[in-house]
Amino acid sequence: MADVAARVGVSKMTVSRALNRSVESERVTSEALRQRILQACEDMGYVIDQTARTFSSKRSGFVAALLPSLNNSNFSETTQGLTEVVEARGLQLLLGYTDYRVETEERLIRAMLTRRPEGVILTGGSHTTAARSMLRAAGIPVVETWDLPAKPIEHVVGFSNAEAAAVMVRHLHAKGYRRIAFIGGTSNRDTRGADRRRGYAQAIRELGLPDGRVISFGQPPISMAQGGEAVVQLIRQWPDVDAVVCVSDLSAFGALMECQRRGWDVPGRIAIAGFGDFEVARAAHPRITTVAVNCTGIGRAAGELLLSAIDGLRDGHRPPAETVLIPFHIEQRESS
Amino acid sequence: MADVAARVGVSKMTVSRALNRSVESERVTSEALRQRILQACEDMGYVIDQTARTFSSKRSGFVAALLPSLNNSNFSETTQGLTEVVEARGLQLLLGYTDYRVETEERLIRAMLTRRPEGVILTGGSHTTAARSMLRAAGIPVVETWDLPAKPIEHVVGFSNAEAAAVMVRHLHAKGYRRIAFIGGTSNRDTRGADRRRGYAQAIRELGLPDGRVISFGQPPISMAQGGEAVVQLIRQWPDVDAVVCVSDLSAFGALMECQRRGWDVPGRIAIAGFGDFEVARAAHPRITTVAVNCTGIGRAAGELLLSAIDGLRDGHRPPAETVLIPFHIEQRESS
DNA sequence: CTGTTAGCGCTTTCAT
DNA sequence: ATGAAAGCGCTAACAG
């Protein structure tokens, strides 16, 4: 930077300001001078050292987003929306994936925080105590997504997974189904999955339908193959079942394919519903009834919430914690 | 750090060394003292400032990996393998996604480089000139994966996509199919897809089969829905076709479902083959014949190559560029 | 094995 | 609008 300054005939400070003009909107250098400086940087192949900048200014220029999985069209779309919003503001998005494990999430949060992100986006509302306190201590804005945690860390953009599953049960009930089962994972590692099961169970009770028809199969997130195995077990255990709500479209799809393999008509023998409106649910034959969420919208809203919180913090105040509800709806398709 | 040092009654430097003992394997402080220091850090709630550490030491402690998509089980598995290897060495993996666009990749590389990663993992062998020169200038190890670029940047872990597609064509030919088509995207944005098409075309020529039966449909990576539309167009255009190789399992699956919707028997009316051995190919009914690659193996090999290059660089020498070939094989299933 | 000294490249702060 | 000086928190290098 000193070399560039020398070449243009100004001080390091002026170069620094010219380079940061784009980030801050304050006008500092004359546009002509600024262009000369930028040109000189280009000519000399100079790029600012972000590590020194971060170190000195306490602003890292990045935001961390933690995803449970890198193989999920829902989270992928959310990330897309997040990227749009955050990069438009000149912040970089750095991703990590937790593999649906809170311990991994904790490790990642710790690692990310040492790099001083300006904000953190989490997926879900379930975190270790250590993770919570680290985030609190860091004093940076946090947004939890895809969930409606009972005790949010700060901001939230999501919906009630329990309510969504309940709505699906009521929908199937309205279509005339009466012996409605649920397929999900064995543990509560995927807390959104556990919430959906809870919502299912409650709706069943409220409607006075025969309950307890729950197949738990495999470590979440359960796979297509596990969905297939689960539906076989389901029909063996409760032969009278006429519909099944699956914890996700992936297991729903696995169940659907297994039914076809065994010659069980869907929805004639059994109706199948999924969750998430994954691509596979739209493409399958028959197309799978599912709960559709505006995934990109979650990302955008989370990004905007985070940005305004970051802005607030820079201006010295902390905006109050906000919760943005994202609507969902049932996509009624051929599988029910 | 000074406070911790004061409390333990040593110098800052000793604290620094104790904290870095875990990373470097050199033994510096006595274990007892080290434990006391670590305890003091814990008690005082002190965590090292990674940004200062990075700034001072020129070691960021992270490796950047760029993925084309966050919704692809192949890349997800590769990342899993990469994570294992890289984190075992105390390096953090920071992810970015390019959306299959070289311009986005270039922007990401620029942004990552300002944070001084110790190495970079790229997907594919196609990059902008600017990206290549930035990476070269950065002087850090680079590994390209999932491809066999003609002019690699440095290290490579991959296989020939063209050859893999050719092997699939020969496999179908051996099974008796003669009028074999190809479904892929319209542009060369997905270069691995373009390579596969090239391999297909060459194998067709070498076998003396009727050629030109290529449907290009939509911007890559082409979706399930587009695979479905493409197969309809294919059968309309060349009604004599008896098999189709799809650029990926996703489009193969879309084609398969569309055939079922229209009552075209698979593989009776038309055989369908995919690429990648995605979960959906194993779960579909009928199961989809595909090219299976050891995805996790690619990630592990890439990570190991990168680590040894980083080690070499720390010891002051640059290990010669290496290319690791990853084997692939045909999974013959029910769709052909 | 431990301490001392001197920065790393930038921005903050305070002048002008 | 621009410049000069003073660090940010840590580690490299060297000395003991």
XYZ file of C-alpha atoms (C1' of nucleotides) in Angstrom:
704
model
C 0.000 0.000 0.000
C 2.928 2.293 0.743
C 4.313 1.589 -2.725
C 1.015 2.427 -4.383
C 0.814 5.603 -2.300
C 4.329 6.596 -3.310
C 3.588 6.006 -6.966
C 0.427 8.103 -6.922
C 2.107 10.676 -4.750
C -0.237 10.482 -1.774
C -0.066 8.940 1.660
C -0.930 5.383 2.587
C -3.964 6.749 4.339
C -5.434 8.194 1.175
C -5.009 4.907 -0.604
C -6.676 3.126 2.284
C -9.596 5.519 2.118
C -9.949 5.250 -1.637
C -10.032 1.482 -1.359
C -12.662 1.541 1.343
C -14.839 4.120 -0.382
C -16.834 1.373 -2.006
C -17.622 -0.215 1.324
C -18.361 2.894 3.357
C -20.590 5.291 1.516
C -18.821 8.333 2.940
C -17.185 10.413 0.272
C -13.574 11.010 1.120
C -11.353 11.279 -1.906
C -12.212 13.067 -5.099
C -13.422 10.655 -7.725
C -10.559 11.509 -10.093
C -7.909 10.801 -7.483
C -9.713 7.665 -6.470
C -9.646 6.387 -10.032
C -5.915 7.090 -10.288
C -5.319 5.156 -7.094
C -7.440 2.212 -8.238
C -5.592 2.224 -11.546
C -2.257 2.206 -9.779
C -3.327 -0.780 -7.688
C -4.317 -2.565 -10.837
C -1.058 -1.698 -12.612
C 1.091 -2.782 -9.725
C -0.956 -5.928 -9.089
C -1.646 -4.791 -5.572
C -4.485 -6.375 -3.656
C -5.319 -5.324 -0.141
C -4.319 -7.712 2.580
C -7.608 -8.702 4.138
C -5.932 -10.278 7.148
C -4.171 -7.047 8.060
C -7.336 -5.125 7.372
C -9.368 -7.430 9.567
C -6.757 -7.328 12.275
C -6.546 -3.582 12.319
C -10.149 -2.632 11.777
C -11.912 -5.392 13.691
C -14.065 -5.933 10.631
C -13.637 -9.204 8.895
C -15.983 -8.514 6.010
C -17.537 -11.933 6.172
C -20.585 -13.662 7.508
C -20.643 -17.326 8.505
C -23.495 -19.638 7.540
C -23.754 -23.143 8.946
C -25.689 -25.766 7.000
C -26.638 -29.231 8.222
C -25.945 -30.804 4.848
C -24.441 -30.036 1.462
C -26.884 -32.297 -0.278
C -30.260 -30.759 0.258
C -32.094 -28.605 -2.225
C -33.901 -26.728 0.562
C -30.756 -25.476 2.250
C -29.146 -24.904 -1.091
C -31.922 -22.507 -2.071
C -31.808 -20.783 1.288
C -28.089 -20.257 0.819
C -28.728 -18.851 -2.629
C -31.075 -16.240 -1.172
C -28.631 -15.475 1.592
C -25.752 -15.037 -0.836
C -27.683 -12.566 -2.976
C -28.499 -10.298 -0.079
C -25.199 -10.512 1.753
C -22.884 -10.150 -1.253
C -24.846 -7.147 -2.507
C -23.573 -5.463 0.622
C -19.953 -6.387 -0.007
C -19.835 -9.065 2.657
C -18.501 -12.487 1.845
C -20.407 -15.613 2.835
C -18.298 -18.409 4.305
C -19.973 -21.779 4.635
C -19.539 -24.681 6.973
C -21.572 -27.861 7.308
C -22.481 -29.590 10.508
C -23.679 -32.971 9.287
C -26.782 -32.530 11.462
C -24.643 -32.757 14.621
C -24.725 -30.118 17.333
C -21.199 -31.063 18.467
C -19.869 -30.473 14.986
C -21.806 -27.237 14.926
C -20.182 -26.191 18.181
C -16.712 -26.924 16.807
C -17.475 -24.971 13.671
C -18.860 -22.016 15.576
C -15.726 -21.934 17.697
C -13.514 -22.072 14.611
C -15.535 -19.443 12.770
C -15.615 -17.072 15.743
C -11.823 -16.964 15.961
C -11.997 -15.369 12.515
C -14.419 -12.752 13.768
C -17.396 -13.031 11.443
C -19.660 -9.999 11.470
C -22.678 -12.218 11.840
C -23.718 -15.854 11.971
C -26.601 -17.693 10.325
C -27.558 -21.014 11.850
C -29.911 -23.685 10.596
C -32.363 -24.860 13.216
C -32.881 -23.870 16.802
C -31.035 -26.627 18.609
C -27.492 -25.924 19.752
C -25.145 -26.913 22.557
C -24.985 -24.698 25.631
C -21.374 -23.923 24.815
C -22.315 -22.814 21.308
C -24.982 -20.519 22.677
C -22.694 -18.871 25.164
C -19.884 -18.463 22.645
C -22.262 -16.731 20.282
C -23.616 -14.519 23.015
C -20.108 -13.644 24.144
C -19.063 -12.801 20.606
C -21.659 -10.066 20.630
C -22.401 -10.402 16.922
C -25.837 -10.749 15.337
C -27.165 -14.288 15.054
C -30.086 -15.549 12.977
C -31.575 -19.001 13.407
C -33.454 -20.318 10.389
C -35.834 -23.083 9.365
C -37.302 -23.342 12.821
C -39.200 -21.509 15.532
C -37.069 -22.166 18.624
C -38.729 -21.859 22.016
C -35.716 -19.939 23.306
C -34.134 -18.220 20.333
C -30.568 -16.926 20.574
C -31.572 -13.689 18.878
C -33.219 -13.322 15.464
C -35.293 -16.041 13.846
C -36.503 -16.669 10.296
C -38.579 -19.775 10.037
C -41.831 -21.552 10.579
C -43.237 -24.147 12.907
C -42.261 -27.581 11.650
C -44.733 -29.104 14.088
C -47.572 -26.965 12.773
C -46.658 -27.738 9.171
C -46.817 -31.472 9.835
C -50.121 -30.995 11.626
C -51.527 -29.104 8.656
C -50.518 -32.003 6.427
C -52.313 -34.477 8.685
C -55.456 -32.347 8.615
C -55.190 -32.076 4.853
C -55.042 -35.848 4.471
C -57.909 -36.205 6.902
C -59.974 -33.787 4.814
C -59.241 -35.913 1.754
C -60.787 -38.860 3.578
C -57.756 -40.674 4.950
C -58.247 -42.001 8.478
C -55.396 -44.329 9.410
C -52.467 -42.000 8.937
C -48.930 -43.074 9.873
C -45.627 -41.251 10.201
C -42.144 -42.251 9.037
C -39.108 -40.538 10.541
C -35.662 -41.096 12.013
C -34.880 -42.892 15.249
C -33.255 -40.107 17.190
C -33.855 -36.456 17.762
C -30.605 -35.473 16.092
C -32.625 -33.856 13.345
C -34.700 -31.654 15.616
C -36.842 -30.338 12.785
C -37.735 -33.948 12.047
C -38.622 -34.506 15.705
C -40.808 -31.382 15.647
C -42.658 -32.691 12.631
C -43.325 -35.959 14.390
C -44.640 -34.070 17.387
C -46.958 -32.010 15.190
C -48.174 -35.155 13.480
C -48.948 -36.850 16.790
C -50.825 -33.877 18.127
C -52.966 -33.480 15.003
C -53.797 -37.181 15.079
C -54.939 -36.877 18.678
C -56.977 -33.757 17.999
C -58.752 -35.456 15.111
C -59.416 -38.514 17.227
C -57.665 -40.786 14.734
C -56.007 -44.057 15.762
C -52.565 -43.057 16.949
C -49.179 -44.602 17.574
C -48.584 -45.500 13.945
C -45.024 -44.183 13.900
C -42.108 -45.948 12.246
C -38.704 -44.722 13.392
C -35.996 -45.890 11.108
C -32.306 -45.012 10.959
C -30.232 -42.037 11.957
C -31.624 -38.793 10.617
C -31.590 -37.383 8.072
C -33.098 -40.604 6.839
C -32.285 -41.664 3.334
C -34.420 -42.704 0.393
C -33.496 -46.335 0.997
C -34.517 -46.071 4.637
C -37.848 -44.569 3.605
C -38.351 -47.673 1.473
C -37.540 -50.048 4.296
C -39.717 -48.089 6.684
C -42.828 -48.299 4.503
C -42.471 -52.061 4.269
C -42.218 -52.296 8.036
C -45.163 -49.935 8.360
C -47.506 -51.985 6.213
C -46.419 -55.175 7.899
C -47.088 -53.718 11.346
C -50.349 -51.865 10.619
C -51.880 -53.409 7.478
C -54.888 -51.100 7.749
C -52.836 -47.934 7.221
C -54.145 -45.771 4.350
C -51.751 -42.824 4.352
C -48.282 -41.929 5.574
C -46.626 -38.611 6.286
C -42.867 -38.830 5.816
C -40.382 -36.643 7.620
C -38.992 -35.448 4.290
C -39.485 -35.838 0.565
C -36.427 -38.063 0.431
C -37.919 -40.755 2.629
C -41.305 -40.207 0.951
C -39.712 -40.879 -2.393
C -37.975 -44.003 -1.112
C -41.288 -45.215 0.260
C -43.042 -44.494 -3.027
C -40.492 -46.410 -5.092
C -40.582 -49.369 -2.721
C -44.380 -49.474 -3.012
C -44.096 -49.588 -6.788
C -41.540 -52.353 -6.548
C -43.989 -54.395 -4.476
C -46.967 -53.551 -6.608
C -48.704 -51.503 -3.910
C -50.683 -48.786 -5.627
C -50.034 -45.203 -4.543
C -52.316 -43.576 -3.564
C -54.803 -46.481 -3.959
C -53.268 -48.823 -1.423
C -51.522 -46.096 0.539
C -51.194 -42.348 0.133
C -47.748 -40.846 0.634
C -46.894 -37.306 1.676
C -43.472 -35.742 2.070
C -42.005 -32.548 3.395
C -39.909 -29.851 1.757
C -40.989 -29.797 -1.889
C -37.671 -31.190 -3.103
C -37.086 -31.501 -6.822
C -37.552 -35.262 -6.577
C -41.100 -34.798 -5.246
C -42.073 -32.784 -8.305
C -40.366 -35.150 -10.729
C -41.466 -38.489 -9.304
C -44.255 -40.511 -10.862
C -46.701 -40.152 -9.247
C -45.757 -36.642 -8.074
C -45.511 -36.445 -4.313
C -47.816 -34.359 -2.118
C -45.644 -32.273 0.159
C -45.236 -29.214 2.366
C -43.688 -26.427 0.309
C -41.679 -23.677 1.959
C -40.244 -20.563 0.382
C -36.633 -21.594 0.867
C -35.032 -18.704 -0.975
C -37.266 -16.374 1.013
C -35.861 -17.754 4.253
C -32.352 -16.983 3.028
C -33.227 -13.485 1.880
C -35.065 -12.606 5.073
C -32.250 -14.003 7.198
C -29.703 -11.997 5.219
C -31.664 -8.791 5.546
C -32.210 -9.258 9.247
C -28.522 -9.911 9.716
C -27.475 -6.910 7.647
C -29.685 -4.509 9.516
C -28.402 -5.890 12.798
C -24.813 -5.445 11.600
C -25.592 -1.892 10.532
C -27.203 -1.211 13.865
C -24.190 -2.524 15.717
C -21.867 -0.354 13.665
C -23.976 2.638 14.625
C -23.640 1.601 18.217
C -27.048 0.161 18.986
C -28.395 -3.377 18.951
C -31.730 -3.758 17.140
C -34.272 -5.775 19.120
C -34.465 -9.501 18.383
C -36.937 -10.152 15.605
C -38.800 -13.232 14.418
C -39.859 -13.471 10.783
C -42.505 -16.060 10.021
C -42.173 -17.734 6.637
C -45.410 -19.140 5.227
C -45.728 -22.692 3.982
C -48.455 -24.495 2.080
C -49.537 -27.960 1.067
C -48.766 -28.999 -2.502
C -51.519 -31.475 -3.232
C -50.226 -33.892 -5.878
C -50.862 -37.360 -7.249
C -49.491 -39.416 -4.365
C -52.491 -38.650 -2.134
C -2.459 -13.156 26.178
C -0.363 -10.804 28.264
C -2.872 -11.137 31.107
C -2.732 -14.918 30.957
C 1.054 -14.773 30.907
C 1.075 -12.458 33.925
C -1.261 -14.687 35.851
C 0.791 -17.809 35.199
C 3.986 -15.876 35.737
C 5.572 -16.446 32.324
C 6.045 -14.339 29.216
C 3.541 -13.880 26.412
C 5.829 -15.938 24.228
C 5.551 -18.984 26.447
C 1.795 -18.746 26.344
C 1.903 -18.451 22.591
C 4.067 -21.534 22.372
C 1.925 -23.536 24.724
C -1.127 -22.690 22.660
C 0.536 -23.683 19.421
C 2.013 -26.892 20.766
C -1.019 -28.797 19.556
C -0.567 -27.604 16.014
C 3.178 -27.962 15.671
C 4.350 -31.267 17.028
C 7.578 -29.778 18.381
C 7.830 -30.018 22.121
C 8.509 -26.624 23.611
C 6.998 -26.148 27.031
C 6.972 -28.759 29.728
C 3.665 -30.551 29.835
C 2.948 -29.402 33.407
C 3.470 -25.744 32.580
C 1.472 -26.143 29.408
C -1.455 -27.534 31.376
C -1.275 -24.627 33.813
C -1.329 -22.172 30.929
C -4.244 -23.910 29.245
C -6.095 -23.917 32.545
C -5.455 -20.215 33.006
C -6.820 -19.509 29.518
C -9.912 -21.499 30.387
C -10.350 -19.743 33.741
C -9.952 -16.303 32.276
C -12.131 -17.090 29.272
C -9.280 -16.263 26.964
C -9.391 -17.448 23.363
C -6.602 -16.703 20.953
C -7.295 -14.084 18.314
C -7.012 -15.971 15.070
C -6.925 -12.784 13.017
C -3.869 -11.494 14.853
C -2.316 -14.921 14.674
C -2.926 -15.135 10.953
C -1.646 -11.649 10.427
C 1.515 -12.209 12.355
C 2.356 -15.728 11.345
C 1.234 -15.730 7.723
C -0.626 -18.907 8.469
C -4.357 -18.683 8.249
C -5.032 -22.224 9.343
C -7.677 -22.748 6.723
C -8.097 -24.311 3.341
C -10.662 -23.140 0.794
C -12.814 -25.553 -1.165
C -15.002 -24.390 -4.014
C -18.027 -26.470 -4.986
C -20.215 -25.963 -8.049
C -23.382 -26.739 -6.114
C -24.662 -27.278 -2.596
C -27.213 -29.757 -3.794
C -25.280 -32.648 -5.188
C -24.557 -35.869 -3.357
C -21.330 -36.394 -5.303
C -19.727 -33.151 -4.214
C -21.163 -33.553 -0.771
C -19.354 -36.870 -0.351
C -16.155 -35.453 -1.754
C -16.360 -32.635 0.770
C -16.898 -35.173 3.534
C -13.685 -36.956 2.573
C -11.849 -33.682 2.326
C -13.069 -32.535 5.729
C -11.887 -35.724 7.431
C -8.369 -35.430 6.122
C -7.952 -31.698 6.476
C -9.460 -31.306 9.940
C -7.392 -34.191 11.285
C -4.481 -31.888 10.624
C -5.973 -28.970 12.495
C -6.844 -27.010 9.380
C -10.306 -25.600 8.948
C -12.212 -26.074 5.708
C -14.033 -23.007 4.418
C -16.520 -23.595 1.636
C -17.783 -21.501 -1.217
C -20.094 -22.408 -4.067
C -19.782 -21.246 -7.638
C -23.158 -22.185 -9.077
C -21.295 -23.819 -11.991
C -20.075 -20.394 -13.176
C -16.416 -19.649 -13.786
C -16.994 -15.921 -13.198
C -18.453 -16.627 -9.789
C -15.543 -18.948 -9.167
C -13.134 -16.172 -10.055
C -14.832 -13.773 -7.642
C -14.759 -16.375 -4.902
C -11.105 -17.192 -5.484
C -10.259 -13.502 -5.257
C -12.240 -13.144 -2.027
C -10.755 -16.290 -0.520
C -7.191 -15.352 -1.444
C -7.399 -12.065 0.452
C -7.811 -14.230 3.545
C -4.683 -16.209 2.703
C -5.851 -19.804 2.602
C -3.033 -22.315 2.896
C -4.374 -24.229 -0.048
C -7.268 -24.318 -2.489
C -9.380 -27.192 -3.756
C -11.291 -26.586 -6.965
C -13.944 -28.664 -8.659
C -13.293 -29.198 -12.318
C -10.529 -28.059 -14.601
C -12.099 -25.054 -16.255
C -11.297 -21.625 -14.837
C -10.909 -18.055 -16.038
C -7.445 -16.841 -16.984
C -7.598 -14.346 -14.140
C -8.408 -17.098 -11.667
C -5.465 -19.147 -12.857
C -3.011 -16.304 -12.564
C -4.279 -15.254 -9.152
C -3.810 -18.786 -7.895
C -0.357 -19.033 -9.393
C 0.588 -15.668 -7.905
C -0.671 -16.714 -4.495
C 1.937 -19.445 -4.502
C -0.211 -21.835 -2.505
C -0.957 -25.445 -3.391
C -3.959 -26.007 -5.650
C -5.800 -29.247 -6.348
C -8.327 -29.609 -9.150
C -10.821 -32.439 -8.685
C -13.448 -34.393 -10.605
C -11.691 -33.871 -13.889
C -8.508 -34.490 -15.850
C -7.687 -31.032 -17.202
C -5.462 -30.822 -20.269
C -3.485 -28.027 -18.637
C -3.782 -28.492 -14.888
C -2.945 -25.628 -12.549
C -1.001 -27.951 -10.316
C -2.287 -31.098 -8.621
C -5.204 -33.131 -9.919
C -7.447 -35.786 -8.400
C -9.985 -37.050 -10.855
C -10.843 -39.191 -13.811
C -11.678 -38.713 -17.455
C -15.326 -37.820 -17.787
C -15.080 -38.407 -21.519
C -13.663 -41.871 -21.023
C -16.296 -42.723 -18.420
C -19.081 -41.788 -20.837
C -17.390 -43.795 -23.586
C -17.211 -46.828 -21.304
C -20.929 -46.494 -20.673
C -21.652 -46.412 -24.414
C -19.534 -49.535 -24.957
C -21.308 -51.213 -22.069
C -24.720 -50.515 -23.605
C -23.431 -51.681 -26.975
C -22.265 -54.931 -25.417
C -25.745 -55.402 -23.954
C -27.108 -55.208 -27.480
C -28.258 -51.605 -27.766
C -27.481 -49.991 -31.104
C -29.267 -46.656 -31.418
C -27.846 -44.893 -28.388
C -28.640 -41.230 -27.737
C -27.293 -38.630 -25.314
C -29.114 -36.074 -23.181
C -27.204 -33.102 -21.771
C -27.272 -29.359 -21.278
C -27.189 -26.715 -23.988
C -23.985 -24.935 -23.096
C -20.524 -25.896 -22.027
C -20.918 -24.189 -18.683
C -20.775 -27.571 -17.026
C -17.507 -28.662 -18.598
C -17.645 -32.135 -17.097
C -20.983 -32.515 -18.853
C -19.452 -31.346 -22.115
C -16.616 -33.850 -21.681
C -19.111 -36.625 -21.190
C -20.881 -35.674 -24.387
C -17.557 -35.679 -26.216
C -16.724 -39.136 -24.874
C -20.160 -40.381 -25.894
C -19.761 -39.048 -29.436
C -16.343 -40.575 -29.880
C -17.415 -44.005 -28.638
C -20.424 -43.921 -30.967
C -18.143 -43.166 -33.894
C -15.643 -45.853 -32.967
C -18.399 -48.448 -32.719
C -19.802 -47.351 -36.060
C -23.214 -46.638 -34.540
C -25.609 -44.062 -35.993
C -24.521 -40.763 -34.526
C -25.870 -37.290 -33.923
C -28.604 -38.415 -31.567
C -27.904 -35.703 -29.025
C -30.561 -33.702 -27.207
C -29.296 -30.515 -25.619
C -31.763 -29.115 -23.200
C -31.507 -26.255 -20.744
C -28.688 -24.617 -18.860
C -26.506 -27.099 -17.051
C -26.625 -28.607 -14.570
C -29.842 -29.856 -16.097
C -32.659 -30.691 -13.782
C -34.835 -33.741 -13.364
C -37.684 -31.932 -15.108
C -35.467 -31.050 -18.034
C -34.371 -34.665 -18.331
C -38.044 -35.538 -18.640
C -38.681 -32.982 -21.353
C -35.549 -34.025 -23.179
C -36.516 -37.694 -23.405
C -39.867 -36.748 -24.937
C -38.125 -34.612 -27.512
C -35.651 -37.429 -28.124
C -38.259 -40.066 -28.874
C -40.184 -37.671 -31.063
C -37.085 -36.804 -33.067
C -35.546 -40.292 -33.356
C -38.317 -42.835 -32.734
C -35.897 -45.709 -33.368
C -33.704 -44.875 -30.335
C -33.259 -47.836 -27.980
C -31.016 -46.393 -25.262
C -30.002 -43.040 -23.859
C -26.986 -41.952 -21.830
C -27.815 -38.977 -19.635
C -25.303 -36.407 -18.481
C -26.187 -37.128 -14.868
C -28.406 -39.314 -12.730
C -30.680 -36.340 -12.140
C -31.649 -35.990 -15.787
C -31.700 -39.790 -16.134
C -34.191 -39.960 -13.311
C -36.338 -37.229 -14.847
C -36.309 -39.123 -18.131
C -37.228 -42.364 -16.420
C -40.192 -40.857 -14.598
C -41.447 -39.177 -17.755
C -41.279 -42.492 -19.603
C -43.383 -44.100 -16.880
C -45.875 -41.260 -17.087
C -46.254 -41.902 -20.796
C -46.311 -45.650 -20.474
C -42.988 -46.180 -22.252
C -41.382 -49.251 -20.755
C -37.884 -48.886 -19.388
C -35.738 -50.656 -20.437
C -38.111 -52.368 -22.904
C -38.933 -49.353 -25.050
C -35.801 -47.438 -24.132
C -32.877 -48.120 -21.809
C -31.716 -45.263 -19.600
C -28.264 -44.731 -18.125
C -27.113 -41.970 -15.829
C -23.889 -40.692 -14.380
C -22.687 -40.285 -10.808
C -24.433 -43.003 -8.807
C -26.594 -40.546 -6.922
C -28.857 -41.809 -4.193
C -31.851 -41.337 -6.493
C -30.394 -43.768 -9.034
C -30.181 -46.513 -6.421
C -33.632 -45.782 -5.019
C -35.585 -45.361 -8.248
C -37.802 -48.070 -9.639
C -36.411 -49.428 -11.862
C -32.933 -48.752 -10.439
C -30.825 -46.699 -12.808
C -27.673 -47.997 -14.508
C -24.936 -45.446 -13.912
C -21.248 -44.618 -13.697
C -20.125 -44.895 -10.087
C -17.163 -42.909 -8.820
C -15.513 -43.079 -5.427
C -16.548 -39.581 -4.393
C -15.227 -39.717 -0.841
C -11.983 -41.089 -2.238
C -11.602 -38.023 -4.427
C -11.970 -35.816 -1.368
C -9.514 -37.821 0.716
C -6.914 -37.967 -2.016
C -7.291 -34.253 -2.718
C -6.913 -33.480 0.973
C -3.815 -35.623 1.327
C -2.204 -34.166 -1.756
C -2.915 -30.669 -0.481
C -1.576 -31.413 2.989
C 1.668 -32.846 1.733
C 2.087 -29.854 -0.562
C 1.453 -27.504 2.363
C 3.977 -29.409 4.463
C 6.484 -29.262 1.640
C 6.012 -25.536 1.293
C 6.519 -25.035 5.014
C 9.769 -26.926 4.725
C 10.725 -24.659 1.896
C 10.278 -26.879 -1.136
C 7.421 -27.311 -3.568
C 6.509 -30.936 -4.241
C 6.111 -31.709 -7.954
C 2.610 -31.484 -9.400
C 0.877 -34.807 -9.080
C -2.151 -36.360 -10.762
C -4.131 -39.016 -8.901
C -6.443 -41.112 -11.034
C -9.658 -42.173 -9.348
C -11.223 -45.338 -10.762
C -14.848 -45.517 -11.842
C -17.056 -48.406 -12.848
C -20.409 -49.137 -14.433
C -23.239 -50.059 -12.078
C -25.417 -52.239 -14.256
C -28.983 -51.977 -12.946
C -32.556 -52.482 -14.038
C -32.938 -49.492 -16.328
C -30.807 -51.084 -19.072
C 13.147 -24.372 27.530
C 12.200 -19.316 28.038
C 12.489 -14.306 27.353
C 13.277 -9.905 24.557
C 12.722 -7.194 20.694
C 10.795 -5.926 16.549
C 7.657 -5.907 13.489
C 3.405 -8.027 10.284
C 0.005 -4.152 6.878
C -3.469 -1.922 7.823
C -6.766 1.570 10.148
C -7.800 4.709 13.968
C -7.168 9.002 15.844
C -5.962 13.356 15.820
C -3.938 17.095 13.414
C -3.816 20.247 9.679
C -9.765 16.267 2.026
C -5.358 14.600 3.520
C -1.358 13.268 6.469
C 1.465 11.579 10.697
C 1.792 8.801 14.416
C 0.351 5.052 17.117
C -1.006 0.876 17.677
C -4.232 -3.720 16.741
C -2.478 -9.060 19.257
C 0.334 -12.030 17.911
C 4.754 -14.635 16.435
C 9.662 -14.787 14.158
C 14.164 -14.399 15.237
C 17.543 -14.326 18.153
C 19.684 -14.415 22.688
C 20.201 -16.533 26.891
